[in-house]
CSV table of C-alpha atoms in Angstrom, one decimal:
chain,number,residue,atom,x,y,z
Y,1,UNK,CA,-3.0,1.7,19.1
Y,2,UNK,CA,-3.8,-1.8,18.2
Y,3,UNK,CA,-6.4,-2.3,15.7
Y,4,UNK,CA,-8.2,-5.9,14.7
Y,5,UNK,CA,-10.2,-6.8,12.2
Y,6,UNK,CA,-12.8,-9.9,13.4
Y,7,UNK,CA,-14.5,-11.8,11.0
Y,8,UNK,CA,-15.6,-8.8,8.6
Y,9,UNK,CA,-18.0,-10.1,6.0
Y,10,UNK,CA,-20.2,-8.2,3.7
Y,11,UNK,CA,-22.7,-9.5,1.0
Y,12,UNK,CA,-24.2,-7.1,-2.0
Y,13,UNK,CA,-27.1,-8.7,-2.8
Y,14,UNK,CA,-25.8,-12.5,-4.2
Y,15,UNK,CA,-22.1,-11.2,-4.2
Y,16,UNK,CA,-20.0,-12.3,-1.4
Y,17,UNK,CA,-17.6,-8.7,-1.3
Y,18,UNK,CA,-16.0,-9.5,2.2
Y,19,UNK,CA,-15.8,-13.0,3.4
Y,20,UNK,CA,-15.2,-13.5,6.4
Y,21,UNK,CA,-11.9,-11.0,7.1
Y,22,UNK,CA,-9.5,-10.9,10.1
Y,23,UNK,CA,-6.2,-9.2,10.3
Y,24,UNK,CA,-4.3,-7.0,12.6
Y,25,UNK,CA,-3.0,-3.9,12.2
Y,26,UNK,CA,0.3,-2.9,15.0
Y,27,UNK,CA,1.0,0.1,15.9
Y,28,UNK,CA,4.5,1.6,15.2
Y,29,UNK,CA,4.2,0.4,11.9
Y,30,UNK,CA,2.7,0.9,8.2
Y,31,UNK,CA,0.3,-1.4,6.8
Y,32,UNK,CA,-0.7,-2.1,3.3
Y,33,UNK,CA,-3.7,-3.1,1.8
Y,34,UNK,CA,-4.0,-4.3,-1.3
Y,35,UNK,CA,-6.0,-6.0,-3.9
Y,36,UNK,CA,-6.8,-6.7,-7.1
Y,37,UNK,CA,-10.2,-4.1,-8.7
Y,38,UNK,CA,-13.3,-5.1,-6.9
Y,39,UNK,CA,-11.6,-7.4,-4.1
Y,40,UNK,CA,-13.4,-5.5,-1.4
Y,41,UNK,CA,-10.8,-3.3,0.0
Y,42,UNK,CA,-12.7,-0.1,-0.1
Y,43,UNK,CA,-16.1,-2.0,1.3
Y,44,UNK,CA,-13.6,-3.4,4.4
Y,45,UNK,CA,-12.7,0.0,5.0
Y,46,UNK,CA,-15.9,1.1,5.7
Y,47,UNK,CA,-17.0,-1.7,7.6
Y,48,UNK,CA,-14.2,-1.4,10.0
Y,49,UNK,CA,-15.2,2.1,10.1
Y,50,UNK,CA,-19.0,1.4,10.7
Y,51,UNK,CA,-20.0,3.4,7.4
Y,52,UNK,CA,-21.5,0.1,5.9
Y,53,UNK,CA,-23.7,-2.9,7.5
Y,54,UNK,CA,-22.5,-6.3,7.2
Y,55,UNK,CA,-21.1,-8.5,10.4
Y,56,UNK,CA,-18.1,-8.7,12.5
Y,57,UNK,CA,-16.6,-6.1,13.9
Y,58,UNK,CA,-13.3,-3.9,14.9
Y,59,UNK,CA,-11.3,-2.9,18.0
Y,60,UNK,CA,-9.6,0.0,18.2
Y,61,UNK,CA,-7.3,-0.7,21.5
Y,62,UNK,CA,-9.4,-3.5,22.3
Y,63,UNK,CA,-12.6,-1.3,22.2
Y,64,UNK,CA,-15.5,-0.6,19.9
Y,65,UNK,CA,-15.5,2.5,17.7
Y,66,UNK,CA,-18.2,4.0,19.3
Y,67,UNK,CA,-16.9,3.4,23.2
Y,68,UNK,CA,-13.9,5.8,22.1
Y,69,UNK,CA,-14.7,9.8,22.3
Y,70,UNK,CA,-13.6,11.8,20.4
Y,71,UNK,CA,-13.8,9.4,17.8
Y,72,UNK,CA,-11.7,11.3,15.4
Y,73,UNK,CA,-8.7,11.5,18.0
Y,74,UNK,CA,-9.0,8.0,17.6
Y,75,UNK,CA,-8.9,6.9,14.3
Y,76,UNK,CA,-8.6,9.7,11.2
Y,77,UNK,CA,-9.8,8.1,7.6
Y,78,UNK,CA,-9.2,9.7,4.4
Y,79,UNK,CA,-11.6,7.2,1.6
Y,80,UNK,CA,-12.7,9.7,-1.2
Y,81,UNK,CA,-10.8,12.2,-2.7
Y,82,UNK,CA,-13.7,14.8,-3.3
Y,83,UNK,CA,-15.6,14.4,0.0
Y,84,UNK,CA,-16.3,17.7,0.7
Y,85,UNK,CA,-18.2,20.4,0.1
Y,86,UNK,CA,-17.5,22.1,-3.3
Y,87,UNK,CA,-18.6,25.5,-2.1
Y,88,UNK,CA,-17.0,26.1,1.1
Y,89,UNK,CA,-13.4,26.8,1.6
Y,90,UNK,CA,-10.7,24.1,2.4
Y,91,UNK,CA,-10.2,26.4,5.5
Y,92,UNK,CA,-14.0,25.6,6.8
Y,93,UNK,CA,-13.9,22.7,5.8
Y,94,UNK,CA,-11.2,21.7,8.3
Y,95,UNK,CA,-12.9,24.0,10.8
Y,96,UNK,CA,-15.8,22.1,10.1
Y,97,UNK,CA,-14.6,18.9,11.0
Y,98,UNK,CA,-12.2,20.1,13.6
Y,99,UNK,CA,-15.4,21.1,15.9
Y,100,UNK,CA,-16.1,17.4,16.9
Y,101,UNK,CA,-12.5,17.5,19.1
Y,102,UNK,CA,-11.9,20.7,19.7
Y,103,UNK,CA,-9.6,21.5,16.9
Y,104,UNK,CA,-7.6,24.8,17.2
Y,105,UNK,CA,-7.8,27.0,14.5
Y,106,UNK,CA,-4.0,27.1,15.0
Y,107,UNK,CA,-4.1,23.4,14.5
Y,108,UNK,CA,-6.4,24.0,10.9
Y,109,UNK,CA,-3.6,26.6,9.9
Y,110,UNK,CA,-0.6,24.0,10.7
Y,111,UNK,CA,-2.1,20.9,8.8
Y,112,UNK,CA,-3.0,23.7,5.7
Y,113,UNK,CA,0.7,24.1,5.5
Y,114,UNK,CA,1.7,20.7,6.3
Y,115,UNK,CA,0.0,19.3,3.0
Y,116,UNK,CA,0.6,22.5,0.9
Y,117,UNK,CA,-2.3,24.3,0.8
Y,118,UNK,CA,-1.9,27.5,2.5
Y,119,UNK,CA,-2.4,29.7,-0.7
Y,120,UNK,CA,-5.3,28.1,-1.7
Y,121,UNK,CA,-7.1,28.1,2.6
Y,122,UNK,CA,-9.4,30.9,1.5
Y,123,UNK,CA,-10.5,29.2,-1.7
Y,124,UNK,CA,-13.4,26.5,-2.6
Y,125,UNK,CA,-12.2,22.8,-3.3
Y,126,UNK,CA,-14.7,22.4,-6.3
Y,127,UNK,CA,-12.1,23.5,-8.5
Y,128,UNK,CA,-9.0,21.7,-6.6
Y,129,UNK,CA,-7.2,19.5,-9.2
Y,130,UNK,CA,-7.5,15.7,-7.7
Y,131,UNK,CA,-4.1,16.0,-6.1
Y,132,UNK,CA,-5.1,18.5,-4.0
Y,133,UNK,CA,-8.1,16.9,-3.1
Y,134,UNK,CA,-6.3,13.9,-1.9
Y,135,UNK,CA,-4.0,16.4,0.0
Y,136,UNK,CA,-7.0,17.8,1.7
Y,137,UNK,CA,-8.5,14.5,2.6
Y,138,UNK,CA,-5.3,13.9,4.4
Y,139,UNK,CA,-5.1,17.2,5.9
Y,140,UNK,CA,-8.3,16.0,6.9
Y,141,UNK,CA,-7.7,12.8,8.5
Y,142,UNK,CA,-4.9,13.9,10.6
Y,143,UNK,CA,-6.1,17.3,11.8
Y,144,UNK,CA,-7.2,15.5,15.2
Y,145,UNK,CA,-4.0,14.3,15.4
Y,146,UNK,CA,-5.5,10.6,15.9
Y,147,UNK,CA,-3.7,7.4,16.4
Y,148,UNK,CA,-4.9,5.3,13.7
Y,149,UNK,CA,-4.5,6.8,10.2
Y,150,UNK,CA,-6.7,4.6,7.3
Y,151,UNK,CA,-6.4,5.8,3.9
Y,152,UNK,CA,-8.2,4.6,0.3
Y,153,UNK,CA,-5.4,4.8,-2.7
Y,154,UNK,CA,-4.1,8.3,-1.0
Y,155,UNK,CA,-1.8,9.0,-3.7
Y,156,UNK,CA,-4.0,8.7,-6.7
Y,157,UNK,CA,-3.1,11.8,-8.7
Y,158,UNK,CA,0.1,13.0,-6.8
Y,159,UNK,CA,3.2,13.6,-8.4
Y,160,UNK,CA,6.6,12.0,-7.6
Y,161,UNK,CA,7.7,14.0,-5.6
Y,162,UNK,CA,4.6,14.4,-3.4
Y,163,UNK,CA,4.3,10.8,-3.5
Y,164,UNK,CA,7.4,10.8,-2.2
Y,165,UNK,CA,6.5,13.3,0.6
Y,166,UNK,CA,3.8,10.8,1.5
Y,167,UNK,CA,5.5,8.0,2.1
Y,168,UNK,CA,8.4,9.8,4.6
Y,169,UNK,CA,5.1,11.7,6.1
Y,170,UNK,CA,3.5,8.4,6.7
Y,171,UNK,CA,6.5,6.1,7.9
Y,172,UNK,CA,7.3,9.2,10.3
Y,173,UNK,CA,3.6,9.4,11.7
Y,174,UNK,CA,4.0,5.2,12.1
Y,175,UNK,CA,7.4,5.8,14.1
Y,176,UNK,CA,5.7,8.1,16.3
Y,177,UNK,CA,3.9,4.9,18.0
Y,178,UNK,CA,0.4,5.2,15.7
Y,179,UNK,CA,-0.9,2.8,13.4
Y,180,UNK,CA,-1.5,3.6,9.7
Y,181,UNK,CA,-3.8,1.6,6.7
Y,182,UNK,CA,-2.7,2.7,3.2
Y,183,UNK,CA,-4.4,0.7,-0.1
Y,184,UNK,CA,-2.5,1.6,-3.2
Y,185,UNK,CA,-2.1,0.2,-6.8
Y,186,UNK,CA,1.2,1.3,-6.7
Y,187,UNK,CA,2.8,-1.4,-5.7
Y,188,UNK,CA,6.1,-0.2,-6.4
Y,189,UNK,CA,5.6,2.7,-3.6
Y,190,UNK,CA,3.8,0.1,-1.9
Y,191,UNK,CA,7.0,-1.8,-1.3
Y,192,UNK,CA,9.2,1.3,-0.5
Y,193,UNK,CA,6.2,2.4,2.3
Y,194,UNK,CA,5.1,-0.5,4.0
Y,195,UNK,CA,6.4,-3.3,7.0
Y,196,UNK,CA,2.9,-5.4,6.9
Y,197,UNK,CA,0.9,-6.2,4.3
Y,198,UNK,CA,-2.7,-7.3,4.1
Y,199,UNK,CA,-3.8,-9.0,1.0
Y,200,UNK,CA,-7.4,-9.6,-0.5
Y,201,UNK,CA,-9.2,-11.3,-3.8
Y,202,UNK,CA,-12.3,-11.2,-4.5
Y,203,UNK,CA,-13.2,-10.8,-0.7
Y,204,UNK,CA,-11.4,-13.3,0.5
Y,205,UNK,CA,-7.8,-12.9,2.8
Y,206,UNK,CA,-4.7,-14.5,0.6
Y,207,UNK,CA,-2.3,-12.6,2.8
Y,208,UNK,CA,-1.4,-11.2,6.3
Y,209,UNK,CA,1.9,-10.7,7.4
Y,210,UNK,CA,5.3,-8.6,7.1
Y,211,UNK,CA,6.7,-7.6,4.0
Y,212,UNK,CA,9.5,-9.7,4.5
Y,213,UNK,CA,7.7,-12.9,4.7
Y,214,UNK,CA,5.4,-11.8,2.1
Y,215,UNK,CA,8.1,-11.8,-0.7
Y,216,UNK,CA,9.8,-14.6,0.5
Y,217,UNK,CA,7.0,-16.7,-0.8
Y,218,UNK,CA,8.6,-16.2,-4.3
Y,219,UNK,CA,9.8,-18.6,-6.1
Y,220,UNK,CA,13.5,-18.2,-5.8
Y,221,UNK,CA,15.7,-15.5,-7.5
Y,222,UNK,CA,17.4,-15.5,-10.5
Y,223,UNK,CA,21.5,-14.8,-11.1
Y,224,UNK,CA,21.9,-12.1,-14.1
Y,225,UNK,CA,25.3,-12.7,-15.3
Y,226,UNK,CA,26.8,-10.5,-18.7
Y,227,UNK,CA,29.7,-11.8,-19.9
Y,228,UNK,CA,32.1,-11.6,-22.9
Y,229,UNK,CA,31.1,-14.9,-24.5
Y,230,UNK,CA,27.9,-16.3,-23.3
Y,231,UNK,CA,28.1,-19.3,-25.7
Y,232,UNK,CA,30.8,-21.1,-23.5
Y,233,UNK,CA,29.5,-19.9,-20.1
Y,234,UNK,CA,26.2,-21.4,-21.5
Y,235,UNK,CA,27.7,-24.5,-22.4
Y,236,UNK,CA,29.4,-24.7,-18.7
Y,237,UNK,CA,26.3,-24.1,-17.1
Y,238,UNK,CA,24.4,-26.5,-18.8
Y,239,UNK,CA,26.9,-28.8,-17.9
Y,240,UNK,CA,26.2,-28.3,-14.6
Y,241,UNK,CA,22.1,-29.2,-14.9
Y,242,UNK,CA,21.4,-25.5,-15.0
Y,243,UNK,CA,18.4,-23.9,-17.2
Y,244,UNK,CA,19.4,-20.8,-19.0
Y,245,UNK,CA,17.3,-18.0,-20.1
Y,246,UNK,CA,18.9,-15.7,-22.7
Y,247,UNK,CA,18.0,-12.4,-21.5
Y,248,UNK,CA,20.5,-9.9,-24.3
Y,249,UNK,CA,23.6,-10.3,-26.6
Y,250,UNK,CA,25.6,-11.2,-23.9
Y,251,UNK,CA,23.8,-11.3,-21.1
Y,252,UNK,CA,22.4,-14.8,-19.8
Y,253,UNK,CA,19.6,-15.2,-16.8
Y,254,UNK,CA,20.2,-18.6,-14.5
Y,255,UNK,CA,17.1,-19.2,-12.0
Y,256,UNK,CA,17.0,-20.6,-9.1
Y,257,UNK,CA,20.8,-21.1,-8.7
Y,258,UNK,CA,23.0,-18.2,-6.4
Y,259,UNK,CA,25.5,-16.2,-7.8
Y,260,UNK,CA,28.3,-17.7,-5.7
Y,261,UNK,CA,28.1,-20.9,-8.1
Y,262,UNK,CA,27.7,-19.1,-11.2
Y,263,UNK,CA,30.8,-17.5,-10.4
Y,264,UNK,CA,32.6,-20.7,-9.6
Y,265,UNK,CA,31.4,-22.4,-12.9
Y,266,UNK,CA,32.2,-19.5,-14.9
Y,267,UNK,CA,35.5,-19.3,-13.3
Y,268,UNK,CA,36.3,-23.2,-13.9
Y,269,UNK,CA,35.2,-22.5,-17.5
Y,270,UNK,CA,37.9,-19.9,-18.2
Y,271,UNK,CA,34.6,-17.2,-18.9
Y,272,UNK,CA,35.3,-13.8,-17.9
Y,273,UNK,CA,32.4,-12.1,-16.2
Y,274,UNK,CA,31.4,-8.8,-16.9
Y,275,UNK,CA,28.3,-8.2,-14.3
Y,276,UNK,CA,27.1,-10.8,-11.8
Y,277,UNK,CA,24.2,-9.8,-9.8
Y,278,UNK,CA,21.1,-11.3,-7.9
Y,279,UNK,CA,17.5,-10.3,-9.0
Y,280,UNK,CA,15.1,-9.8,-5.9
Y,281,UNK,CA,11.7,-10.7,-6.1
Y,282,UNK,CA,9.5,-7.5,-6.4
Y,283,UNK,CA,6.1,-6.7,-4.4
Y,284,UNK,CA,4.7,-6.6,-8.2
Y,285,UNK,CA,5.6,-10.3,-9.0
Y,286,UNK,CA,4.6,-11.9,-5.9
Y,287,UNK,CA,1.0,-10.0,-6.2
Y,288,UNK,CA,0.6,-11.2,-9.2
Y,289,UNK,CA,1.5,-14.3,-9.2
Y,290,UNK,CA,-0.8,-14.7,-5.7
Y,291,UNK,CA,-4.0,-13.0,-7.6
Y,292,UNK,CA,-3.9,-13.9,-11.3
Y,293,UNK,CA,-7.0,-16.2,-10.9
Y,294,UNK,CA,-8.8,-13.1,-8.9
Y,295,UNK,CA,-8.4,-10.5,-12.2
Y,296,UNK,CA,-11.4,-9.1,-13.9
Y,297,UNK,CA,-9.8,-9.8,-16.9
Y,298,UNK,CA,-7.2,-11.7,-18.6
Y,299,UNK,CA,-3.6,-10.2,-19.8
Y,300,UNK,CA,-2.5,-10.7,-23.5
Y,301,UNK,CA,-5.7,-11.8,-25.4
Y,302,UNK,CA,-9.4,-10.4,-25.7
Y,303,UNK,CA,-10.5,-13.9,-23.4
C-alpha cells in the first residue's frame, strides 16, 4: 500500500515543528525516518496518523485514514514504548486492541511468541523492562496483520541480537508487498535496514529518496593505503598534486583520488603496498554533514 505525505505542517504555538512535509512512502520497501532531536519526526507521525491537528493530510492507497475500515488492517503504529495499561496483562492487552478487526485469540497467542513474550502473556507490563515494552508495542502494531507498519525509534532498549531480529523481521514484512516507517538514532542499523530514506531538520524536509542516492551526495571517498615506507609513497603522491592525510605509522589516507591510481603511483615509485582499500561513505557522515546547522548543540566546546 502506497502511502503520501501532503503538505504536513504543524505549528506549537510560535514554533514552526513541521513545515510544510511531503514524501512518499512505496510499498515493498523499508523506509527511514530520521532527524536530528526536536526535528519533528515524532509530531509527523502523528499527524499522518490524525493523533495531532495541524494541516495537510495523508493517503493510505490514495484514501483518507478514516475512509479505510478496519483501520488497524490498514496501517499498524507502534509510537511509545509504555502505551499501555500497567495493570492488565500483555495478553489483554492484545485482546484488547485486537477487538476493533476481529483479532483471533490464536492470532494474540502467535504474535506473543513472535516477539518473545509468551512466558510473560499472563503477566502486567508495568514491570516489563523497556525492551519488552518496545516488543509489545510491535506485537501490537502488527497483530492486525496491516499493510503499513509506522514505528517511533522501535529499537530503543533492545539488545544486538534483538535488534538484529528487527531488522530481518522488518525487511521480511517489506518483501511481503507492505510498506514500513522506522525512525531510529541508530544510524548504523539504519543503514543495514533501510532502501528509502526520509530526512528532516528542524521541521523542514533536507531529504527524500533511496539510500543509494542518499549517500552518494558525499563528498567522494577516500583510498586507505598501509605501506612499508610511507615517506617515499608520500613523496610520490605529492608529486602527483595529491593531498595526504597521515592516518598511522604507516598508514597514509588519499581523498578524493581511487585506489586504481594509488596503486599505479605507488607502483612507479618502487613502494610496496601492504593494504589498499576504498573507504565508503557511511549513513553517519552524510547525516551529519547534511544536519550540523540543525543540532541543539554544538560538538567539541561548551558554545
Amino acid at each position: 500500500m502506497r502511502v503520501e505525505a501532503i503538505n504536513l505542517d504543524k505549528y506549537f504555538k510560535k514554533v514552526h515543528a513541521v513545515n510544510n512535509l511531503s514524501f512518499t512512502i512505496e510499498p515493498g520497501r523499508v523506509t527511514g525516518f530520521l532527524g536530528p532531536n526536536g526535528s519533528g519526526k515524532s509530531t509527523t507521525m502523528r499527524l499522518m496518523l490524525g493523533l495531532d491537528s495541524g494541516s495537510g493530510h495523508t493517503l493510505f492507497d490514495g484514501k483518507p485514514l478514516t475512509h479505510h475500515s478496519p483501520v488497524t488492517r490498514v496501517v499498524g503504529a507502534h509510537l511509545d514504548a509504555k502505551f499501555f495499561h500497567p495493570k492488565r496483562t500483555a495478553y489483554a492487552h492484545l485482546r484488547m486492541l485486537g477487538s476493533e478487526s476481529g483479532v483471533t485469540k490464536a492470532r494474540v497467542n502467535e504474535v506473543l511468541e513472535l516477539v518473545g513474550l509468551e512466558s510473560v502473556a499472563k503477566k502486567r507490563p508495568g514491570g516489563f523492562s523497556l525492551g519488552m515494552g518496545q516488543r509489545l508495542g510491535l506485537a501490537s502494531a502488527i497483530l492486525a496483520d496491516p499493510q503499513v507498519l509506522m514505528l517511533d525509534e522501535p529499537a530503543n532498549g533492545l539488545d544486538p541480537q534483538s535488534i538484529q531480529w528487527m531488522r530481518d523481521f522488518l525487511r521480511h514484512y517489506a518483501s511481503l508487498g507492505r510498506s514500513v516507517l522506522v525512525s531510529s538514532h541508530l544510524l548504523s542499523e539504519m543503514q543495514l535496514l533501510a532502501d528509502d530514506l526520509v530526512v528532516i531538520a528542524k521541521g523542514d524536509l533536507i531529504a527524500a529518496e533511496t539510500m543509494k542516492e542518499f549517500l552518494a551526495r558525499a563528498s567522494a571517498g577516500a583510498v586507505v593505503v598501509r605501506t612499508t615506507d610511507s615517506r617515499k609513497l608520500a613523496e610520490a603522491l605529492q608529486a602527483q598534486g595529491l593531498t595526504l592525510v597521515a592516518s598511522g605509522v604507516d598508514e597514509l589516507r588519499v581523498p578524493e583520488v581511487t585506489s586504481d591510481r594509488v596503486g599505479h603511483i605507488a607502483f612507479a615509485a618502487g613502494v610496496p603496498i601492504l593494504e589498499l582499500r576504498t573507504e565508503s561513505a557511511s549513513l553517519e557522515s552524510v547525516f551529519l554533514q547534511l544536519t550540523e546547522n540543525a543540532q541543539e548543540y554544538r560538538v567539541g566546546g561548551a558554545q
